[in-house]
Amino acid sequence: MRRRAGEAGFTLIEMLVALAVFALIAGGALALLRISVDAELGARRRTEAMAAERRFLSVWTADLAQAAPRPARDEAGSSHAAFEVGGAVLLRFVRSGWSNVDGAARPSLQKVEWRWDGKALVRSGYPFPDGAAPDPPSMMLPLAAAPALRFRTGDGVWRDRWEPQREGELPVAVELLLPQAGGEPLRVVSLVGVNYQ
C-alpha cells in the first residue's frame, strides 16, 4: 500500500524548527524561573537581616533604658563602676526590669555585657550582679567591622571615651555606629537609665 504525498508527515527541517522553538521557550522559562528564585532568596536574606537589626535594636535600647546606677563585683570580688567601657568589653552595666517568670531565687537586677567578637555583636547576661560568671553569649547582630561608641554626658557634650567621675555615674545617652557594607554607618542613639535620671 502506498502513501499519498499529502500524508507524508513532518519533514526533518520542520522537526528541527519545532525543537528549536521549544528549546527557546524552555530556555526563557528556565531563565525567568532562575531570576525569580534569586530575587526571592535575596528578599529573604534582606528580610532576615532587617529582622536581626530590629531584634538587636529592641534588646539594646531596652538594656540601656533600664541601666541602673549600681556598681557590681566580679568573680574575684573586685568592684567595677556601674557603667564600664573598654578592653574586650564594648559595654558592661547592671540593668533593672529582669523578669522572673519562673520564680527563680534571683534579683530583678541583671548585669549584662556587650562585646564584639570579631564577627558579631554578642550579649551575655549574668545570673547575679555580683560574683557570678557570665552565661554563654548570644549573637545579636552580625557585623563586618567593629562598632564605635560615643557617650553624652550630663553637660550635653558627646565624648569618644567614657570616664565617669563617680562609680555609679551613667551617661545620658550612648551613640552606637554600626558599620554597613558599602555605605554610611547606621547611627543608633539610645537614652541610658531613663528611670534613674
mmCIF file of C-alpha atoms in Angstrom:
data_model
loop_
_atom_site.group_PDB
_atom_site.id
_atom_site.type_symbol
_atom_site.label_atom_id
_atom_site.label_comp_id
_atom_site.label_asym_id
_atom_site.label_seq_id
_atom_site.Cartn_x
_atom_site.Cartn_y
_atom_site.Cartn_z
ATOM 1 C CA MET A 1 0.000 0.000 0.000
ATOM 2 C CA ARG A 2 1.336 3.339 -0.998
ATOM 3 C CA ARG A 3 1.011 6.636 0.828
ATOM 4 C CA ARG A 4 -0.062 9.712 -0.898
ATOM 5 C CA ALA A 5 2.175 12.770 -0.967
ATOM 6 C CA GLY A 6 -0.133 14.743 1.405
ATOM 7 C CA GLU A 7 0.099 12.117 4.144
ATOM 8 C CA ALA A 8 3.865 12.084 4.438
ATOM 9 C CA GLY A 9 4.073 13.773 7.971
ATOM 10 C CA PHE A 10 6.758 16.212 9.159
ATOM 11 C CA THR A 11 9.974 16.697 7.340
ATOM 12 C CA LEU A 12 13.290 16.739 9.151
ATOM 13 C CA ILE A 13 13.550 20.522 8.756
ATOM 14 C CA GLU A 14 10.110 21.055 10.276
ATOM 15 C CA MET A 15 11.056 18.856 13.258
ATOM 16 C CA LEU A 16 14.303 20.795 13.803
ATOM 17 C CA VAL A 17 12.476 24.131 13.654
ATOM 18 C CA ALA A 18 9.859 22.864 16.149
ATOM 19 C CA LEU A 19 12.584 21.594 18.503
ATOM 20 C CA ALA A 20 14.476 24.904 18.237
ATOM 21 C CA VAL A 21 11.322 26.896 19.075
ATOM 22 C CA PHE A 22 10.577 24.573 22.016
ATOM 23 C CA ALA A 23 14.189 24.882 23.283
ATOM 24 C CA LEU A 24 13.991 28.677 23.030
ATOM 25 C CA ILE A 25 10.747 28.791 25.016
ATOM 26 C CA ALA A 26 12.072 26.320 27.622
ATOM 27 C CA GLY A 27 15.317 28.308 27.977
ATOM 28 C CA GLY A 28 13.394 31.542 28.501
ATOM 29 C CA ALA A 29 11.136 29.911 31.066
ATOM 30 C CA LEU A 30 14.151 28.479 32.902
ATOM 31 C CA ALA A 31 15.883 31.873 32.932
ATOM 32 C CA LEU A 32 12.701 33.511 34.245
ATOM 33 C CA LEU A 33 12.435 30.858 36.972
ATOM 34 C CA ARG A 34 16.078 31.381 37.935
ATOM 35 C CA ILE A 35 15.614 35.154 38.172
ATOM 36 C CA SER A 36 12.506 34.784 40.340
ATOM 37 C CA VAL A 37 14.243 32.264 42.674
ATOM 38 C CA ASP A 38 17.283 34.562 43.014
ATOM 39 C CA ALA A 39 15.016 37.535 43.739
ATOM 40 C CA GLU A 40 13.087 35.554 46.359
ATOM 41 C CA LEU A 41 16.323 34.404 48.058
ATOM 42 C CA GLY A 42 17.693 37.956 48.040
ATOM 43 C CA ALA A 43 14.468 39.308 49.533
ATOM 44 C CA ARG A 44 14.517 36.591 52.187
ATOM 45 C CA ARG A 45 18.138 37.415 53.129
ATOM 46 C CA ARG A 46 17.330 41.124 53.366
ATOM 47 C CA THR A 47 14.199 40.445 55.433
ATOM 48 C CA GLU A 48 16.197 38.241 57.822
ATOM 49 C CA ALA A 49 18.878 40.950 58.115
ATOM 50 C CA MET A 50 16.234 43.586 58.874
ATOM 51 C CA ALA A 51 14.623 41.296 61.471
ATOM 52 C CA ALA A 52 18.026 40.742 63.129
ATOM 53 C CA GLU A 53 18.616 44.511 63.227
ATOM 54 C CA ARG A 54 15.194 45.087 64.800
ATOM 55 C CA ARG A 55 15.723 42.361 67.408
ATOM 56 C CA PHE A 56 19.123 43.827 68.233
ATOM 57 C CA LEU A 57 17.764 47.389 68.491
ATOM 58 C CA SER A 58 14.965 46.220 70.752
ATOM 59 C CA VAL A 59 17.302 44.470 73.201
ATOM 60 C CA TRP A 60 19.999 47.182 73.009
ATOM 61 C CA THR A 61 17.628 50.069 73.724
ATOM 62 C CA ALA A 62 15.795 48.136 76.469
ATOM 63 C CA ASP A 63 19.086 47.264 78.186
ATOM 64 C CA LEU A 64 20.336 50.844 78.099
ATOM 65 C CA ALA A 65 16.996 52.373 79.088
ATOM 66 C CA GLN A 66 16.940 50.151 82.192
ATOM 67 C CA ALA A 67 20.579 50.714 83.180
ATOM 68 C CA ALA A 68 20.882 51.183 86.934
ATOM 69 C CA PRO A 69 23.484 53.321 88.703
ATOM 70 C CA ARG A 70 24.722 50.290 90.631
ATOM 71 C CA PRO A 71 28.367 49.227 90.780
ATOM 72 C CA ALA A 72 28.973 45.479 90.606
ATOM 73 C CA ARG A 73 31.629 42.983 91.663
ATOM 74 C CA ASP A 74 33.336 40.387 89.507
ATOM 75 C CA GLU A 75 34.046 36.734 90.414
ATOM 76 C CA ALA A 76 37.194 37.749 92.311
ATOM 77 C CA GLY A 77 35.269 40.312 94.374
ATOM 78 C CA SER A 78 36.774 43.405 92.705
ATOM 79 C CA SER A 79 34.431 46.364 92.431
ATOM 80 C CA HIS A 80 33.574 47.780 88.989
ATOM 81 C CA ALA A 81 31.868 51.024 88.008
ATOM 82 C CA ALA A 82 28.161 51.000 87.204
ATOM 83 C CA PHE A 83 28.897 51.590 83.503
ATOM 84 C CA GLU A 84 32.109 50.105 82.093
ATOM 85 C CA VAL A 85 33.580 50.559 78.631
ATOM 86 C CA GLY A 86 36.814 49.336 77.098
ATOM 87 C CA GLY A 87 39.090 46.384 76.684
ATOM 88 C CA ALA A 88 37.416 43.312 75.256
ATOM 89 C CA VAL A 89 34.065 44.592 76.539
ATOM 90 C CA LEU A 90 32.069 47.062 74.492
ATOM 91 C CA LEU A 91 29.743 47.820 77.455
ATOM 92 C CA ARG A 92 29.087 46.242 80.855
ATOM 93 C CA PHE A 93 26.430 47.509 83.264
ATOM 94 C CA VAL A 94 23.636 46.459 85.601
ATOM 95 C CA ARG A 95 20.066 46.812 84.416
ATOM 96 C CA SER A 96 16.731 46.601 86.203
ATOM 97 C CA GLY A 97 13.499 45.059 84.985
ATOM 98 C CA TRP A 98 14.714 41.482 84.633
ATOM 99 C CA SER A 99 11.510 39.423 84.523
ATOM 100 C CA ASN A 100 11.387 36.409 86.811
ATOM 101 C CA VAL A 101 8.564 34.394 85.263
ATOM 102 C CA ASP A 102 9.664 31.058 86.747
ATOM 103 C CA GLY A 103 10.097 32.417 90.295
ATOM 104 C CA ALA A 104 13.812 31.568 90.489
ATOM 105 C CA ALA A 105 15.815 32.710 93.508
ATOM 106 C CA ARG A 106 17.496 35.723 91.936
ATOM 107 C CA PRO A 107 17.210 39.518 91.956
ATOM 108 C CA SER A 108 15.365 41.690 89.444
ATOM 109 C CA LEU A 109 18.720 43.304 88.576
ATOM 110 C CA GLN A 110 20.892 41.738 85.896
ATOM 111 C CA LYS A 111 24.443 42.523 84.878
ATOM 112 C CA VAL A 112 24.798 42.477 81.087
ATOM 113 C CA GLU A 113 27.809 42.633 78.855
ATOM 114 C CA TRP A 114 28.027 43.556 75.175
ATOM 115 C CA ARG A 115 31.088 42.523 73.118
ATOM 116 C CA TRP A 116 32.216 42.463 69.524
ATOM 117 C CA ASP A 117 33.704 39.009 68.903
ATOM 118 C CA GLY A 118 35.206 39.838 65.514
ATOM 119 C CA LYS A 119 32.130 38.707 63.583
ATOM 120 C CA ALA A 120 29.110 39.953 65.516
ATOM 121 C CA LEU A 121 27.825 41.891 68.490
ATOM 122 C CA VAL A 122 27.179 39.395 71.272
ATOM 123 C CA ARG A 123 25.371 39.811 74.585
ATOM 124 C CA SER A 124 25.946 37.912 77.812
ATOM 125 C CA GLY A 125 23.839 38.103 80.920
ATOM 126 C CA TYR A 126 24.959 37.256 84.434
ATOM 127 C CA PRO A 127 22.695 35.286 86.789
ATOM 128 C CA PHE A 128 23.636 37.680 89.637
ATOM 129 C CA PRO A 129 25.067 41.220 89.565
ATOM 130 C CA ASP A 130 27.907 40.307 91.948
ATOM 131 C CA GLY A 131 30.378 37.423 91.903
ATOM 132 C CA ALA A 132 28.836 35.377 89.080
ATOM 133 C CA ALA A 133 30.291 34.104 85.842
ATOM 134 C CA PRO A 134 28.521 35.204 82.642
ATOM 135 C CA ASP A 135 26.080 32.963 80.844
ATOM 136 C CA PRO A 136 27.114 31.826 77.343
ATOM 137 C CA PRO A 137 26.941 34.736 74.881
ATOM 138 C CA SER A 138 24.130 35.137 72.370
ATOM 139 C CA MET A 139 24.861 36.507 68.919
ATOM 140 C CA MET A 140 22.715 39.597 68.458
ATOM 141 C CA LEU A 141 23.890 41.209 65.207
ATOM 142 C CA PRO A 142 26.436 40.073 62.604
ATOM 143 C CA LEU A 143 28.908 42.836 61.695
ATOM 144 C CA ALA A 144 31.784 43.006 59.230
ATOM 145 C CA ALA A 145 33.778 45.522 61.320
ATOM 146 C CA ALA A 146 33.937 46.755 64.902
ATOM 147 C CA PRO A 147 31.257 49.239 66.009
ATOM 148 C CA ALA A 148 32.150 52.613 67.505
ATOM 149 C CA LEU A 149 30.674 54.250 70.614
ATOM 150 C CA ARG A 150 30.242 57.815 71.822
ATOM 151 C CA PHE A 151 28.780 58.978 75.122
ATOM 152 C CA ARG A 152 26.719 62.035 76.003
ATOM 153 C CA THR A 153 27.496 63.355 79.446
ATOM 154 C CA GLY A 154 25.297 65.414 81.756
ATOM 155 C CA ASP A 155 26.743 68.658 80.366
ATOM 156 C CA GLY A 156 25.370 67.809 76.898
ATOM 157 C CA VAL A 157 28.732 67.074 75.255
ATOM 158 C CA TRP A 158 29.395 63.957 73.159
ATOM 159 C CA ARG A 159 32.642 62.224 74.148
ATOM 160 C CA ASP A 160 34.554 59.399 72.477
ATOM 161 C CA ARG A 161 35.563 57.938 75.854
ATOM 162 C CA TRP A 162 33.536 57.238 78.967
ATOM 163 C CA GLU A 163 35.378 58.488 82.056
ATOM 164 C CA PRO A 164 32.931 58.706 84.962
ATOM 165 C CA GLN A 165 33.620 60.960 87.947
ATOM 166 C CA ARG A 166 31.708 58.670 90.332
ATOM 167 C CA GLU A 167 31.426 54.880 90.462
ATOM 168 C CA GLY A 168 27.641 54.965 89.989
ATOM 169 C CA GLU A 169 27.561 57.577 87.215
ATOM 170 C CA LEU A 170 25.754 56.809 83.956
ATOM 171 C CA PRO A 171 25.956 58.673 80.633
ATOM 172 C CA VAL A 172 22.812 60.446 79.465
ATOM 173 C CA ALA A 173 22.908 58.685 76.073
ATOM 174 C CA VAL A 174 25.040 56.285 74.032
ATOM 175 C CA GLU A 175 25.623 56.615 70.303
ATOM 176 C CA LEU A 176 26.452 53.362 68.524
ATOM 177 C CA LEU A 177 27.816 53.464 64.972
ATOM 178 C CA LEU A 178 27.267 50.160 63.174
ATOM 179 C CA PRO A 179 29.341 49.711 60.000
ATOM 180 C CA GLN A 180 27.267 48.971 56.902
ATOM 181 C CA ALA A 181 28.577 47.294 53.756
ATOM 182 C CA GLY A 182 29.278 49.927 51.114
ATOM 183 C CA GLY A 183 27.696 52.859 52.893
ATOM 184 C CA GLU A 184 27.483 55.170 55.848
ATOM 185 C CA PRO A 185 27.360 53.539 59.281
ATOM 186 C CA LEU A 186 23.973 53.089 60.928
ATOM 187 C CA ARG A 187 23.733 55.544 63.838
ATOM 188 C CA VAL A 188 21.781 54.372 66.899
ATOM 189 C CA VAL A 189 21.286 56.814 69.776
ATOM 190 C CA SER A 190 19.831 55.362 72.970
ATOM 191 C CA LEU A 191 18.955 57.048 76.249
ATOM 192 C CA VAL A 192 20.580 55.483 79.300
ATOM 193 C CA GLY A 193 18.786 54.737 82.559
ATOM 194 C CA VAL A 194 15.698 56.825 81.823
ATOM 195 C CA ASN A 195 14.154 55.647 85.105
ATOM 196 C CA TYR A 196 17.142 56.897 87.107
ATOM 197 C CA GLN A 197 17.943 60.292 85.548
#
